[in-house]
Amino acid sequence: MRSKGVIDIEFIVSALVFLTTIIFVTFLIISEIPTFRSGAFSDDLRSRAYETSQLLLFDEGEPANWQTLSDVNQVRRLGLSSGSRYGTSSSKISKLNEFCSTISGYQSVKGLLGLDFRNDVRINVTDASGALASCGPGVTGLVRPQAQITRFGVLSNNNVMAMTVSIL
């Protein structure tokens, strides 16, 4: 017969093993949270960069002849497409470069691309002869996380152009 208030050694050992396992699993999960958060942040940047490059390469913009407008505020959506798949308009690329030549123009371009105050965008368009357009913030930190996507298209003169979109 057992007496009241007496605990067997097996119960104490099993309780200690159980508590140790729970503490170990808890610390393991807590230590992985920063890794998951960093991975999610980098996936978000990569997704935004791909989305922006997709919009610029395959959309004509709204209105479709936005390159003829003098004010960036008249444009509702940016796109560099000439209307054919992978076809890009040289005049739209030149106009993008013109819009990005001022800080307020860059901010407007960034807004048209759907980016808010948390992110900046850098767009570089080049062909075999050199840079066609460069759009980005004036100064960025070297340690700032970024995602970069490079896409290729064909200009109206049948030259291949490379467009690099970086989300900072």
Tab-separated table of C-alpha atoms in Angstrom:
chain	number	residue	atom	x	y	z
A	1	MET	CA	0.000	0.000	0.000
A	2	ARG	CA	1.267	3.450	-0.879
A	3	SER	CA	1.414	6.238	1.606
A	4	LYS	CA	0.089	9.702	0.895
A	5	GLY	CA	2.471	12.459	-0.206
A	6	VAL	CA	5.193	10.123	-1.426
A	7	ILE	CA	6.412	10.589	-5.005
A	8	ASP	CA	8.217	7.834	-6.844
A	9	ILE	CA	11.606	8.531	-8.394
A	10	GLU	CA	10.257	7.432	-11.811
A	11	PHE	CA	7.673	10.217	-11.698
A	12	ILE	CA	10.338	12.834	-10.863
A	13	VAL	CA	12.630	11.631	-13.666
A	14	SER	CA	9.821	11.551	-16.226
A	15	ALA	CA	8.647	15.064	-15.221
A	16	LEU	CA	12.210	16.393	-15.584
A	17	VAL	CA	12.604	14.753	-19.011
A	18	PHE	CA	9.253	16.196	-20.112
A	19	LEU	CA	10.095	19.728	-18.926
A	20	THR	CA	13.573	19.563	-20.493
A	21	THR	CA	12.056	18.512	-23.821
A	22	ILE	CA	9.496	21.332	-23.708
A	23	ILE	CA	12.191	23.922	-22.894
A	24	PHE	CA	14.477	22.590	-25.655
A	25	VAL	CA	11.717	22.728	-28.298
A	26	THR	CA	10.696	26.238	-27.176
A	27	PHE	CA	14.261	27.567	-27.484
A	28	LEU	CA	14.649	25.849	-30.845
A	29	ILE	CA	11.523	27.547	-32.204
A	30	ILE	CA	12.440	30.949	-30.767
A	31	SER	CA	15.927	30.796	-32.273
A	32	GLU	CA	14.497	30.153	-35.768
A	33	ILE	CA	12.081	33.116	-35.813
A	34	PRO	CA	14.696	35.682	-37.024
A	35	THR	CA	15.662	33.350	-39.883
A	36	PHE	CA	12.033	32.994	-40.976
A	37	ARG	CA	11.474	36.751	-40.737
A	38	SER	CA	14.594	37.522	-42.787
A	39	GLY	CA	13.577	34.986	-45.408
A	40	ALA	CA	10.080	36.448	-45.645
A	41	PHE	CA	11.498	39.968	-46.030
A	42	SER	CA	13.861	38.905	-48.816
A	43	ASP	CA	11.052	36.994	-50.578
A	44	ASP	CA	8.889	40.121	-50.393
A	45	LEU	CA	11.638	42.256	-51.984
A	46	ARG	CA	12.207	39.690	-54.734
A	47	SER	CA	8.472	39.511	-55.411
A	48	ARG	CA	8.195	43.305	-55.675
A	49	ALA	CA	11.188	43.437	-58.033
A	50	TYR	CA	9.692	40.759	-60.289
A	51	GLU	CA	6.264	42.425	-60.251
A	52	THR	CA	7.788	45.806	-61.162
A	53	SER	CA	9.874	44.327	-63.982
A	54	GLN	CA	6.833	42.454	-65.300
A	55	LEU	CA	4.766	45.651	-65.299
A	56	LEU	CA	7.441	47.675	-67.078
A	57	LEU	CA	8.273	45.051	-69.709
A	58	PHE	CA	4.804	43.798	-70.665
A	59	ASP	CA	2.494	46.771	-70.088
A	60	GLU	CA	2.074	49.749	-72.407
A	61	GLY	CA	1.019	52.000	-69.555
A	62	GLU	CA	-2.074	54.119	-69.119
A	63	PRO	CA	-2.595	56.044	-71.310
A	64	ALA	CA	-0.798	53.900	-73.887
A	65	ASN	CA	0.894	56.995	-75.360
A	66	TRP	CA	2.075	58.376	-72.016
A	67	GLN	CA	5.480	59.189	-73.502
A	68	THR	CA	3.877	62.136	-75.337
A	69	LEU	CA	2.707	63.736	-72.073
A	70	SER	CA	4.788	66.484	-70.550
A	71	ASP	CA	3.848	65.938	-66.900
A	72	VAL	CA	4.354	62.710	-64.975
A	73	ASN	CA	1.188	63.468	-62.972
A	74	GLN	CA	-0.904	62.901	-66.116
A	75	VAL	CA	0.271	59.277	-66.299
A	76	ARG	CA	-1.867	56.690	-64.510
A	77	ARG	CA	0.372	53.624	-65.042
A	78	LEU	CA	3.883	53.161	-66.393
A	79	GLY	CA	4.857	50.581	-68.972
A	80	LEU	CA	7.661	50.386	-71.516
A	81	SER	CA	6.027	47.923	-73.902
A	82	SER	CA	5.480	48.847	-77.531
A	83	GLY	CA	2.500	46.502	-77.709
A	84	SER	CA	4.265	43.346	-78.849
A	85	ARG	CA	5.583	40.672	-76.494
A	86	TYR	CA	9.047	41.673	-75.230
A	87	GLY	CA	8.920	44.710	-77.510
A	88	THR	CA	9.885	47.967	-75.806
A	89	SER	CA	9.498	51.542	-76.908
A	90	SER	CA	12.640	53.684	-77.111
A	91	SER	CA	10.559	56.839	-76.675
A	92	LYS	CA	9.005	55.490	-73.465
A	93	ILE	CA	12.444	54.604	-72.115
A	94	SER	CA	13.679	58.131	-72.908
A	95	LYS	CA	10.619	59.647	-71.241
A	96	LEU	CA	11.138	57.493	-68.136
A	97	ASN	CA	14.702	58.782	-67.972
A	98	GLU	CA	13.414	62.351	-68.299
A	99	PHE	CA	10.818	61.871	-65.542
A	100	CYS	CA	13.459	60.445	-63.208
A	101	SER	CA	15.844	63.362	-63.688
A	102	THR	CA	14.301	65.222	-60.714
A	103	ILE	CA	13.601	64.060	-57.170
A	104	SER	CA	9.889	64.848	-57.444
A	105	GLY	CA	9.734	63.016	-60.785
A	106	TYR	CA	11.418	59.983	-59.250
A	107	GLN	CA	8.926	60.012	-56.355
A	108	SER	CA	6.052	60.151	-58.863
A	109	VAL	CA	7.521	57.249	-60.873
A	110	LYS	CA	7.930	55.248	-57.678
A	111	GLY	CA	4.281	55.907	-56.810
A	112	LEU	CA	3.147	54.862	-60.300
A	113	LEU	CA	4.960	51.565	-59.795
A	114	GLY	CA	2.988	50.927	-56.603
A	115	LEU	CA	5.852	51.360	-54.168
A	116	ASP	CA	5.416	53.206	-50.898
A	117	PHE	CA	7.795	54.991	-48.537
A	118	ARG	CA	9.355	51.728	-47.305
A	119	ASN	CA	10.926	50.813	-50.624
A	120	ASP	CA	12.940	52.545	-53.302
A	121	VAL	CA	13.419	51.362	-56.858
A	122	ARG	CA	16.395	51.581	-59.183
A	123	ILE	CA	15.766	50.961	-62.888
A	124	ASN	CA	18.653	50.749	-65.350
A	125	VAL	CA	17.988	50.183	-69.047
A	126	THR	CA	20.936	49.510	-71.336
A	127	ASP	CA	21.588	48.225	-74.811
A	128	ALA	CA	24.794	47.451	-76.710
A	129	SER	CA	25.560	51.161	-77.112
A	130	GLY	CA	25.282	51.922	-73.383
A	131	ALA	CA	22.829	53.312	-70.867
A	132	LEU	CA	19.413	54.351	-72.162
A	133	ALA	CA	17.804	55.194	-68.825
A	134	SER	CA	18.749	55.303	-65.193
A	135	CYS	CA	16.118	55.910	-62.565
A	136	GLY	CA	16.681	55.685	-58.844
A	137	PRO	CA	17.127	57.512	-55.573
A	138	GLY	CA	20.099	59.804	-55.322
A	139	VAL	CA	21.914	58.011	-52.499
A	140	THR	CA	21.411	54.555	-51.024
A	141	GLY	CA	23.245	52.676	-48.304
A	142	LEU	CA	25.495	49.787	-49.218
A	143	VAL	CA	24.143	47.568	-46.440
A	144	ARG	CA	20.505	48.070	-47.374
A	145	PRO	CA	18.826	44.807	-48.404
A	146	GLN	CA	17.830	44.660	-52.041
A	147	ALA	CA	16.466	42.333	-54.675
A	148	GLN	CA	17.485	42.641	-58.305
A	149	ILE	CA	15.830	41.246	-61.435
A	150	THR	CA	17.276	41.566	-64.940
A	151	ARG	CA	14.924	41.226	-67.900
A	152	PHE	CA	15.580	41.456	-71.626
A	153	GLY	CA	13.485	42.996	-74.363
A	154	VAL	CA	13.722	44.152	-77.963
A	155	LEU	CA	13.817	47.819	-78.913
A	156	SER	CA	12.004	49.193	-81.938
A	157	ASN	CA	15.320	49.201	-83.888
A	158	ASN	CA	15.677	45.424	-83.156
A	159	ASN	CA	18.485	45.931	-80.634
A	160	VAL	CA	18.331	43.862	-77.471
A	161	MET	CA	17.969	45.860	-74.286
A	162	ALA	CA	18.578	44.778	-70.695
A	163	MET	CA	16.463	46.217	-67.910
A	164	THR	CA	17.618	45.774	-64.324
A	165	VAL	CA	15.068	46.498	-61.618
A	166	SER	CA	16.320	46.687	-58.042
A	167	ILE	CA	14.001	47.114	-55.094
A	168	LEU	CA	15.816	48.589	-52.122
